[in-house]
CSV table of C-alpha atoms and ligand atoms in Angstrom, one decimal:
chain,number,residue,atom,x,y,z
A,1,MET,CA,91.8,129.2,124.7
A,2,ASP,CA,89.1,126.9,125.3
A,3,ASN,CA,89.6,123.7,127.8
A,4,THR,CA,90.1,121.5,124.4
A,5,ASP,CA,93.1,123.3,123.7
A,6,ASN,CA,94.5,123.0,127.2
A,7,ARG,CA,94.4,119.5,126.7
A,8,LYS,CA,96.4,119.3,123.6
A,9,LEU,CA,99.6,117.7,123.3
A,10,LEU,CA,102.9,119.6,121.9
A,11,PHE,CA,105.8,118.3,119.7
A,12,ARG,CA,109.0,119.6,120.0
A,13,SER,CA,112.0,119.4,117.4
A,14,THR,CA,114.8,117.1,118.7
A,15,ASN,CA,117.2,119.7,117.5
A,16,GLY,CA,115.6,122.2,119.9
A,17,ARG,CA,115.6,125.2,117.5
A,18,ALA,CA,112.0,125.4,116.4
A,19,PRO,CA,108.9,126.3,118.1
A,20,ALA,CA,106.7,123.8,119.4
A,21,VAL,CA,103.6,122.9,117.1
A,22,SER,CA,100.4,120.9,117.4
A,23,PHE,CA,100.1,117.4,116.5
A,24,GLU,CA,98.2,118.7,113.1
A,25,GLN,CA,101.2,120.8,112.4
A,26,ALA,CA,103.9,118.3,113.0
A,27,LEU,CA,101.9,115.7,110.9
A,28,LEU,CA,101.4,118.3,107.8
A,29,LYS,CA,105.3,119.5,108.0
A,30,GLY,CA,106.7,116.2,108.4
A,31,LEU,CA,110.4,117.4,109.2
A,32,ALA,CA,110.9,120.5,111.8
A,33,PRO,CA,112.1,123.6,110.2
A,34,ASP,CA,115.4,123.5,112.1
A,35,GLY,CA,116.2,120.1,110.6
A,36,GLY,CA,115.3,117.9,113.5
A,37,LEU,CA,112.3,115.4,114.2
A,38,TYR,CA,109.1,116.1,116.1
A,39,MET,CA,108.6,114.4,119.4
A,40,PRO,CA,105.7,114.8,122.0
A,41,GLU,CA,106.9,117.3,124.7
A,42,GLN,CA,105.9,114.8,127.3
A,43,ILE,CA,105.4,110.8,126.5
A,44,PRO,CA,102.0,110.3,127.8
A,45,ALA,CA,101.3,107.0,130.3
A,46,PHE,CA,98.8,104.7,131.0
A,47,THR,CA,98.3,102.8,134.1
A,48,ALA,CA,98.8,99.2,134.6
A,49,GLU,CA,94.9,99.0,135.5
A,50,GLU,CA,94.3,100.6,131.8
A,51,ILE,CA,96.9,98.1,130.3
A,52,GLN,CA,95.3,95.3,131.8
A,53,LYS,CA,92.0,96.0,130.2
A,54,PHE,CA,93.6,95.8,126.9
A,55,SER,CA,93.4,92.0,127.0
A,56,ASP,CA,89.8,92.0,126.6
A,57,MET,CA,90.2,94.7,123.5
A,58,GLU,CA,90.6,94.6,119.9
A,59,TYR,CA,93.0,95.9,117.9
A,60,HIS,CA,91.0,99.1,117.0
A,61,GLU,CA,89.8,99.4,120.4
A,62,ILE,CA,93.4,99.4,121.7
A,63,ALA,CA,94.7,101.6,118.6
A,64,LEU,CA,91.9,104.0,119.8
A,65,ALA,CA,93.1,104.3,123.7
A,66,VAL,CA,96.7,104.8,122.4
A,67,GLY,CA,96.0,107.4,120.0
A,68,LYS,CA,93.7,109.5,122.2
A,69,LYS,CA,96.7,109.8,124.6
A,70,PHE,CA,98.4,111.7,121.8
A,71,LEU,CA,95.7,113.2,119.9
A,72,ALA,CA,93.1,114.6,122.6
A,73,GLY,CA,92.0,118.1,122.1
A,74,GLU,CA,93.0,117.6,118.0
A,75,ILE,CA,90.4,115.4,116.9
A,76,PRO,CA,87.2,114.2,118.6
A,77,ASP,CA,87.0,110.7,119.8
A,78,GLU,CA,84.2,109.6,117.8
A,79,ASP,CA,86.2,110.8,114.4
A,80,LEU,CA,89.5,109.3,116.0
A,81,GLU,CA,87.1,106.0,116.3
A,82,ARG,CA,86.2,106.0,112.7
A,83,ILE,CA,89.7,106.7,111.7
A,84,VAL,CA,91.2,103.5,113.4
A,85,ARG,CA,88.4,101.3,112.5
A,86,ASP,CA,89.1,101.9,109.0
A,87,ALA,CA,92.7,101.7,108.9
A,88,TYR,CA,92.9,98.7,110.9
A,89,ASN,CA,90.3,96.4,109.0
A,90,TYR,CA,92.8,93.3,108.9
A,91,GLU,CA,94.3,90.4,111.2
A,92,ILE,CA,97.2,90.7,113.4
A,93,PRO,CA,98.1,86.8,113.6
A,94,LEU,CA,100.1,86.0,117.1
A,95,GLU,CA,102.0,82.8,115.8
A,96,HIS,CA,103.2,80.5,118.5
A,97,VAL,CA,106.5,79.2,117.5
A,98,LEU,CA,108.2,77.4,120.7
A,99,ASP,CA,108.6,77.8,124.5
A,100,ASN,CA,106.7,81.1,125.2
A,101,SER,CA,108.2,82.4,122.0
A,102,PHE,CA,105.9,84.2,119.3
A,103,VAL,CA,105.9,85.9,115.9
A,104,MET,CA,103.5,88.5,115.2
A,105,ARG,CA,102.5,89.1,111.6
A,106,LEU,CA,102.3,92.7,110.5
A,107,ASP,CA,102.1,91.3,107.1
A,108,GLN,CA,98.3,91.2,106.5
A,109,GLY,CA,97.5,94.7,105.5
A,110,PRO,CA,96.9,95.9,101.6
A,111,THR,CA,100.6,96.1,101.0
A,112,ALA,CA,101.6,93.0,103.0
A,113,SER,CA,104.2,94.7,105.0
A,114,PHE,CA,103.8,96.2,108.6
A,115,LYS,CA,104.4,99.8,106.8
A,116,ASP,CA,100.6,99.7,106.2
A,117,PHE,CA,100.0,100.2,110.2
A,118,ALA,CA,101.9,103.5,109.9
A,119,ALA,CA,100.5,104.5,106.2
A,120,ARG,CA,97.4,103.7,106.6
A,121,MET,CA,96.7,105.8,109.7
A,122,MET,CA,98.8,109.1,108.5
A,123,GLY,CA,96.8,109.0,105.4
A,124,ARG,CA,93.6,109.4,107.0
A,125,LEU,CA,94.8,111.7,109.8
A,126,MET,CA,96.3,114.0,106.6
A,127,GLN,CA,93.2,113.6,104.9
A,128,TYR,CA,91.1,114.4,107.9
A,129,PHE,CA,93.0,117.6,108.4
A,130,LEU,CA,93.1,118.8,104.9
A,131,ASN,CA,89.4,118.3,104.6
A,132,ARG,CA,89.0,120.5,107.8
A,133,ASN,CA,90.8,123.5,107.2
A,134,GLY,CA,91.7,123.2,103.5
A,135,GLY,CA,94.8,122.6,101.5
A,136,LYS,CA,96.9,120.9,99.4
A,137,LEU,CA,99.9,118.5,100.0
A,138,LEU,CA,102.8,117.2,97.8
A,139,ILE,CA,104.0,114.0,99.7
A,140,LEU,CA,108.0,112.9,98.9
A,141,THR,CA,108.9,109.7,100.1
A,142,ALA,CA,112.2,107.9,99.5
A,143,THR,CA,112.0,104.3,99.7
A,144,SER,CA,113.9,100.8,100.1
A,145,GLY,CA,110.8,98.7,99.2
A,146,ASP,CA,108.2,98.9,101.3
A,147,THR,CA,107.2,102.3,102.4
A,148,GLY,CA,106.8,103.4,98.8
A,149,SER,CA,104.1,100.9,98.4
A,150,ALA,CA,102.5,101.4,101.7
A,151,ILE,CA,102.2,105.2,101.1
A,152,ALA,CA,101.1,105.1,97.6
A,153,ASN,CA,98.4,102.7,98.5
A,154,ALA,CA,97.4,104.7,101.4
A,155,PHE,CA,97.0,107.9,100.0
A,156,TYR,CA,96.0,106.5,96.3
A,157,GLY,CA,92.8,108.4,95.1
A,158,LEU,CA,92.7,111.0,97.7
A,159,ASP,CA,92.1,114.6,96.1
A,160,ASN,CA,94.0,116.8,98.1
A,161,VAL,CA,97.4,115.1,98.3
A,162,ASN,CA,99.7,114.0,95.4
A,163,VAL,CA,102.3,111.6,96.1
A,164,VAL,CA,106.2,111.3,94.5
A,165,VAL,CA,108.0,108.1,95.5
A,166,LEU,CA,111.7,107.5,94.8
A,167,PHE,CA,113.0,104.1,95.0
A,168,PRO,CA,116.8,102.7,94.3
A,169,GLU,CA,116.3,100.9,91.0
A,170,LYS,CA,118.2,97.8,91.9
A,171,GLU,CA,117.0,97.6,95.1
A,172,VAL,CA,113.7,96.5,95.0
A,173,THR,CA,112.1,93.0,93.9
A,174,ASP,CA,109.8,93.2,90.8
A,175,ARG,CA,107.0,92.5,93.3
A,176,GLN,CA,107.6,95.4,95.4
A,177,ARG,CA,108.0,97.9,92.3
A,178,LYS,CA,105.1,96.6,90.8
A,179,GLN,CA,102.9,97.7,93.8
A,180,MET,CA,103.9,100.9,93.4
A,181,THR,CA,104.1,101.2,89.9
A,182,THR,CA,100.7,99.8,88.9
A,183,LEU,CA,98.6,102.4,90.9
A,184,GLY,CA,98.7,105.7,88.6
A,185,LYS,CA,95.9,108.5,89.4
A,186,ASN,CA,97.8,110.7,92.2
A,187,VAL,CA,100.9,108.9,92.8
A,188,SER,CA,104.1,109.3,90.6
A,189,ILE,CA,106.7,106.9,91.0
A,190,ILE,CA,110.6,107.7,90.5
A,191,ALA,CA,113.3,104.9,89.6
A,192,LEU,CA,116.5,106.1,90.7
A,193,ASN,CA,119.7,105.1,89.3
A,194,GLY,CA,121.4,104.7,93.2
A,195,LYS,CA,120.6,103.5,96.6
A,196,PHE,CA,118.0,104.2,99.1
A,197,ASP,CA,120.2,106.9,100.9
A,198,ASP,CA,120.6,108.7,97.4
A,199,CYS,CA,117.0,108.7,97.3
A,200,GLN,CA,116.6,110.2,100.6
A,201,ALA,CA,119.1,113.0,100.2
A,202,LEU,CA,116.8,113.8,97.0
A,203,VAL,CA,114.0,114.3,99.4
A,204,LYS,CA,115.8,116.1,102.0
A,205,GLN,CA,117.3,118.8,99.9
A,206,ALA,CA,114.0,119.4,98.1
A,207,PHE,CA,112.7,119.9,101.7
A,208,GLY,CA,115.2,122.6,102.1
A,209,ASP,CA,115.0,123.9,98.8
A,210,SER,CA,112.9,127.4,99.0
A,211,GLU,CA,112.1,127.6,95.4
A,212,LEU,CA,109.8,124.6,96.1
A,213,ASP,CA,108.1,126.2,98.9
A,214,TYR,CA,105.0,126.6,96.7
A,215,LEU,CA,104.7,123.0,96.4
A,216,ASN,CA,103.9,122.6,100.0
A,217,LEU,CA,106.0,119.4,100.5
A,218,SER,CA,105.2,117.1,103.0
A,219,SER,CA,107.2,113.9,104.3
A,220,ALA,CA,105.7,110.6,104.7
A,221,ASN,CA,108.9,109.1,105.9
A,222,SER,CA,109.5,107.5,109.1
A,223,ILE,CA,110.8,110.8,110.3
A,224,ASN,CA,107.0,112.0,110.4
A,225,ILE,CA,105.6,111.9,113.9
A,226,GLY,CA,102.2,110.6,112.2
A,227,ARG,CA,103.8,107.1,111.4
A,228,LEU,CA,105.6,106.9,114.7
A,229,ILE,CA,102.4,106.7,116.9
A,230,PRO,CA,100.6,104.1,115.2
A,231,GLN,CA,103.8,101.9,115.3
A,232,THR,CA,103.0,102.2,119.4
A,233,MET,CA,99.9,100.3,119.1
A,234,TYR,CA,100.8,96.6,118.2
A,235,TYR,CA,103.4,96.5,121.0
A,236,PHE,CA,100.4,96.8,123.4
A,237,TYR,CA,98.3,94.6,121.4
A,238,SER,CA,100.7,91.7,121.1
A,239,PHE,CA,101.3,92.1,124.9
A,240,ALA,CA,97.7,92.3,125.9
A,241,LYS,CA,96.9,89.1,124.1
A,242,LEU,CA,100.0,87.1,125.1
A,243,ARG,CA,100.4,87.9,128.6
A,244,SER,CA,99.9,85.1,131.1
A,245,GLY,CA,98.1,87.0,133.8
A,246,ASP,CA,101.3,87.0,136.2
A,247,PRO,CA,101.3,91.2,137.4
A,248,GLY,CA,104.9,91.2,137.1
A,249,GLU,CA,105.2,90.0,133.7
A,250,LYS,CA,107.4,91.6,131.2
A,251,ALA,CA,108.3,91.1,127.3
A,252,VAL,CA,111.0,91.0,125.4
A,253,PHE,CA,110.4,92.1,121.8
A,254,SER,CA,112.9,91.5,118.8
A,255,VAL,CA,112.8,94.2,116.1
A,256,PRO,CA,114.1,94.0,112.7
A,257,SER,CA,115.4,97.6,112.2
A,258,GLY,CA,116.6,99.9,109.5
A,259,ASN,CA,115.5,103.4,109.7
A,260,PHE,CA,114.5,102.4,113.5
A,261,GLY,CA,110.7,103.9,113.2
A,262,ASP,CA,109.3,100.7,114.4
A,263,LEU,CA,111.8,100.4,117.6
A,264,CYS,CA,111.1,103.8,118.5
A,265,GLY,CA,107.5,102.8,118.4
A,266,GLY,CA,108.3,100.2,120.9
A,267,LEU,CA,110.6,102.3,122.7
A,268,ILE,CA,107.6,105.0,123.1
A,269,ALA,CA,105.5,102.3,124.2
A,270,LYS,CA,107.5,101.2,127.1
A,271,LYS,CA,107.8,105.0,128.4
A,272,MET,CA,103.9,104.8,128.2
A,273,GLY,CA,103.8,102.0,130.9
A,274,LEU,CA,104.1,98.7,128.6
A,275,PRO,CA,106.2,96.5,130.3
A,276,VAL,CA,108.9,95.3,128.2
A,277,ASP,CA,112.3,93.6,129.5
A,278,ARG,CA,114.4,94.1,126.7
A,279,PHE,CA,114.3,95.2,123.1
A,280,VAL,CA,116.3,93.0,120.8
A,281,VAL,CA,117.2,95.5,118.0
A,282,ALA,CA,118.2,93.1,115.0
A,283,THR,CA,119.9,95.0,111.7
A,284,ASN,CA,121.6,93.4,109.0
A,285,GLU,CA,125.1,93.9,108.0
A,286,ASN,CA,124.6,97.6,108.4
A,287,ASP,CA,125.6,97.3,111.9
A,288,GLU,CA,126.3,101.0,112.7
A,289,TYR,CA,123.7,100.9,115.7
A,290,PRO,CA,125.1,97.9,117.2
A,291,ARG,CA,128.5,99.4,117.2
A,292,PHE,CA,127.2,102.1,118.8
A,293,VAL,CA,125.7,100.3,121.6
A,294,GLU,CA,129.0,98.9,122.2
A,295,SER,CA,131.3,101.8,121.8
A,296,GLY,CA,129.3,104.9,122.5
A,297,PHE,CA,130.5,106.3,119.3
A,298,TYR,CA,128.3,106.9,116.6
A,299,GLU,CA,129.3,106.4,112.9
A,300,LYS,CA,127.4,106.2,110.3
A,301,LEU,CA,127.8,103.8,107.2
A,302,VAL,CA,128.6,105.3,103.7
A,303,PRO,CA,127.5,103.8,101.5
A,304,SER,CA,125.0,101.5,103.4
A,305,ARG,CA,125.5,98.0,102.6
A,306,ASN,CA,123.5,95.6,100.3
A,307,CYS,CA,121.6,92.8,102.2
A,308,ILE,CA,118.8,90.4,101.2
A,309,SER,CA,116.6,92.2,104.1
A,310,SER,CA,116.7,95.1,101.3
A,311,ALA,CA,114.2,97.4,103.2
A,312,MET,CA,117.0,97.5,106.4
A,313,ASN,CA,119.8,99.0,103.9
A,314,VAL,CA,120.1,101.9,105.7
A,315,GLY,CA,123.5,103.6,106.8
A,316,HIS,CA,122.2,106.4,108.8
A,317,PRO,CA,119.0,105.2,110.7
A,318,SER,CA,116.5,108.8,110.2
A,319,ASN,CA,115.1,108.2,113.7
A,320,ILE,CA,118.3,107.7,116.0
A,321,PRO,CA,118.0,111.5,117.1
A,322,ARG,CA,115.0,110.4,118.7
A,323,LEU,CA,116.3,107.3,120.2
A,324,VAL,CA,119.3,109.2,121.7
A,325,GLN,CA,116.8,112.1,122.9
A,326,MET,CA,114.5,109.5,124.9
A,327,TYR,CA,117.8,108.4,126.6
A,328,GLY,CA,118.6,112.0,127.6
A,329,GLY,CA,121.0,113.0,124.7
A,330,THR,CA,120.7,114.8,121.6
A,331,MET,CA,121.9,114.2,118.2
A,332,ASP,CA,121.3,116.3,114.6
A,333,GLU,CA,120.2,114.9,111.4
A,334,ASN,CA,123.8,114.2,110.4
A,335,GLY,CA,124.6,111.8,113.3
A,336,ASN,CA,126.7,114.3,115.4
A,337,ILE,CA,125.9,113.9,119.0
A,338,GLY,CA,125.8,117.0,121.2
A,339,THR,CA,125.1,115.5,124.5
A,340,ALA,CA,125.9,111.7,125.2
A,341,PRO,CA,122.4,109.8,125.9
A,342,ASP,CA,122.8,107.3,128.9
A,343,MET,CA,124.7,104.4,127.1
A,344,GLU,CA,124.3,102.4,130.3
A,345,LEU,CA,120.7,102.8,130.4
A,346,ILE,CA,120.6,101.6,126.7
A,347,ARG,CA,122.3,98.7,127.1
A,348,LYS,CA,120.0,97.6,129.8
A,349,ASP,CA,116.9,98.4,127.5
A,350,MET,CA,118.1,97.0,124.3
A,351,TYR,CA,120.1,94.0,123.3
A,352,ALA,CA,121.6,95.1,119.7
A,353,VAL,CA,123.0,92.7,116.9
A,354,SER,CA,123.9,92.5,113.4
A,355,ILE,CA,122.9,89.4,111.5
A,356,ASN,CA,124.7,88.8,108.2
A,357,ASP,CA,123.0,87.4,105.2
A,358,GLU,CA,124.4,84.0,105.7
A,359,GLU,CA,122.8,84.0,109.2
A,360,THR,CA,119.7,85.4,107.6
A,361,GLN,CA,119.7,82.6,105.0
A,362,ALA,CA,120.3,79.8,107.4
A,363,MET,CA,117.5,81.0,110.0
A,364,ILE,CA,114.7,80.8,107.0
A,365,SER,CA,115.9,77.1,106.6
A,366,GLU,CA,116.4,76.3,110.3
A,367,ALA,CA,113.1,78.2,111.6
A,368,TYR,CA,111.0,76.3,109.0
A,369,LYS,CA,112.7,72.7,109.5
A,370,GLU,CA,112.5,73.0,113.3
A,371,SER,CA,109.1,74.8,113.9
A,372,GLY,CA,107.1,75.0,110.7
A,373,LEU,CA,107.7,78.8,110.8
A,374,VAL,CA,107.8,80.3,107.4
A,375,LEU,CA,109.7,83.7,107.6
A,376,GLU,CA,111.0,86.5,105.0
A,377,PRO,CA,114.5,87.8,105.4
A,378,HIS,CA,113.5,90.9,107.5
A,379,GLY,CA,111.6,88.9,110.2
A,380,SER,CA,114.4,86.2,110.1
A,381,VAL,CA,116.7,88.9,110.9
A,382,GLY,CA,114.4,89.6,114.1
A,383,TRP,CA,113.9,85.7,115.1
A,384,ALA,CA,117.7,85.3,114.6
A,385,GLY,CA,118.5,88.2,117.1
A,386,LEU,CA,116.0,86.7,119.5
A,387,GLN,CA,117.8,83.5,119.4
A,388,SER,CA,121.0,85.2,119.9
A,389,TYR,CA,119.9,86.9,122.8
A,390,LEU,CA,118.1,83.8,124.3
A,391,LYS,CA,121.7,82.0,124.1
A,392,ASP,CA,123.6,84.7,124.7
A,393,GLU,CA,122.0,86.0,128.1
A,394,LYS,CA,120.8,82.3,129.0
A,395,VAL,CA,117.1,83.4,129.1
A,396,SER,CA,114.8,81.2,130.6
A,397,SER,CA,112.5,79.5,128.1
A,398,GLU,CA,109.3,80.6,130.0
A,399,GLN,CA,110.3,84.4,129.2
A,400,LEU,CA,107.5,85.7,126.9
A,401,CYS,CA,109.0,86.9,123.4
A,402,ILE,CA,107.6,88.5,120.6
A,403,SER,CA,109.4,88.5,117.5
A,404,LEU,CA,108.2,91.1,114.7
A,405,GLU,CA,107.5,89.6,111.3
A,406,THR,CA,107.4,92.7,109.2
A,407,ALA,CA,106.6,91.4,105.7
A,408,HIS,CA,104.8,88.9,104.0
A,409,PRO,CA,107.0,85.9,102.6
A,410,ALA,CA,105.2,86.0,99.7
A,411,LYS,CA,107.0,89.6,98.6
A,412,PHE,CA,110.3,87.7,98.7
A,413,PRO,CA,109.3,84.9,96.6
A,414,GLU,CA,112.6,84.2,94.7
A,415,LYS,CA,114.2,83.9,97.8
A,416,ILE,CA,111.7,81.6,99.8
A,417,ARG,CA,111.9,79.3,96.7
A,418,GLU,CA,115.7,79.2,96.8
A,419,ILE,CA,116.1,78.2,100.5
A,420,LEU,CA,112.7,76.5,101.2
A,421,ALA,CA,112.0,75.1,97.4
A,422,PHE,CA,108.4,76.0,97.4
A,423,ASP,CA,106.3,79.1,96.7
A,424,PRO,CA,104.9,81.2,99.5
A,425,GLU,CA,101.2,81.4,99.3
A,426,LEU,CA,100.0,84.9,98.0
A,427,PRO,CA,97.9,86.7,100.1
A,428,PRO,CA,94.9,88.4,98.3
A,429,SER,CA,96.5,91.7,98.3
A,430,LEU,CA,99.2,90.6,96.3
A,431,GLN,CA,97.1,88.6,93.9
A,432,GLY,CA,96.4,90.0,90.0
A,433,LEU,CA,99.9,92.3,90.0
A,434,GLU,CA,101.4,90.4,87.5
A,435,ASP,CA,98.9,91.7,85.0
A,436,LYS,CA,98.8,95.4,85.6
A,437,GLU,CA,100.2,97.7,83.8
A,438,GLU,CA,103.3,99.7,84.9
A,439,SER,CA,104.3,103.4,84.9
A,440,PHE,CA,107.4,105.0,86.1
A,441,GLU,CA,110.1,107.4,85.4
A,442,HIS,CA,113.9,106.9,85.4
A,443,LEU,CA,115.9,109.6,87.2
A,444,PRO,CA,120.2,109.9,87.7
A,445,THR,CA,120.7,110.9,91.4
A,446,GLU,CA,121.5,114.4,90.5
A,447,TYR,CA,119.2,117.0,92.2
A,448,ASP,CA,118.7,118.8,89.3
A,449,ALA,CA,116.9,116.5,87.4
A,450,PHE,CA,114.7,115.6,90.2
A,451,LYS,CA,113.7,119.4,90.9
A,452,GLU,CA,113.2,119.6,87.4
A,453,PHE,CA,110.7,116.8,87.4
A,454,LEU,CA,108.6,118.3,90.3
A,455,LYS,CA,108.7,121.6,88.8
A,456,SER,CA,107.5,120.6,85.7
A,457,ASN,CA,105.1,118.3,87.0
A,458,TYR,CA,103.7,120.2,90.0
A,459,THR,CA,102.2,124.2,89.8
A,460,LYS,CA,100.7,126.1,92.2
B,1,PLP,C1,110.9,99.4,106.4
B,1,PLP,C2,110.9,97.9,107.0
B,1,PLP,C3,111.6,97.7,108.3
B,1,PLP,C4,112.4,98.2,109.0
B,1,PLP,O1,111.8,99.3,109.7
B,1,PLP,P1,112.4,100.5,110.0
B,1,PLP,O2,111.0,101.4,111.0
B,1,PLP,O3,112.5,101.1,109.3
B,1,PLP,O4,113.5,100.4,111.2
B,1,PLP,C5,111.6,96.1,108.4
B,1,PLP,N1,111.1,95.3,107.7
B,1,PLP,C6,110.5,95.3,106.5
B,1,PLP,C7,109.9,94.5,105.7
B,1,PLP,C8,110.2,96.9,106.1
B,1,PLP,O5,110.0,97.3,105.2
């Protein structure tokens, strides 16, 4: 073993019954063989001085510093630098709203949702390793709207990766669907006559099906560690750009949450040394997590509830086992708790709140009237969650608060028009979609049909 290998961080399954692997293996596998999720064996840390220096750095430079902490010894720094520069070539606006509260717009990527941050980095990392070591992958992804288009876009045109995306037919907007179905090439799209959870169940079953081993299946869902690491970077970035200079300053982040990948990115950033006072964990009416924080008992919601913040209609968030592990507990993929996490610490670090559709719509209207802030439903859940926290806990108006806007309002034109009576301006990345031709399959929710689709379309 040479020096480089000694520095490699290892990744372990949250179920604890699979061997530790390198980042490359964790990335290409997605799910651990024991059904658990990969997590770094230790979470690397920055010093306060290192974090201080971020204030003078650009996004891709901060991304490189964070990425190096996890990938040193696996990817030479110059290659990683090329990857982050190429992946993060768009703006991350930090919009001042009122007092010391800001909205971080993570919606300027090619598919106009925050999922571009993770997908673009993950796609480039997978391509990097496959080019280096050979091999082919078939990526299966279940989407409630935004993952599918971000993944399809990030992998479109690669020659050693094929992509199959399943989406719940009735739960995505026309525009979201068109972002996936107008690509073609190595990207296949399936409309399922069911809910997001049905899509996710099919993907999981395919992973466990040894008859499909020959396809070299991998996942691009937020269970993939390759998506999680990029989601720590913008927490560092926003704090670096908005901090006042007071050495003891800590930020409050409000995170609209569905599968909890975004939140886990924030929790990892905090463990790495980012000064965070509290996370506001804002869900829609799928309130299994706020109820868990209150009671200490976890109960998944089946079926999940349909809300207007459709990308967050998740009744059993796939990243919860990671969160539980970060607080000293264990949870399997079905939501069963082995060792209880430190609930007191969870409550200290997180304020969890469920925002219903009525409150979500009212906040879109109120934020625009009072502050000229244009929010779409997901960002509105986050902003409403933050307002609830500030009021409930009588937080000082000087507290630095950063609320994440996870999609561009123009992805939900029907809602915005209905509430604000205007059409949000289309970002360049979404222009011209209407005129493109769509192509996709329809399938029922039965596994056999899906398996047959895979077997007949993909050979060795
Ligand atoms: C996926 C998504 C979310 C939820 O993010 P998670 O990491 O799954 O919690 C929120 N908003 C939008 C627009 C999304 O696409």
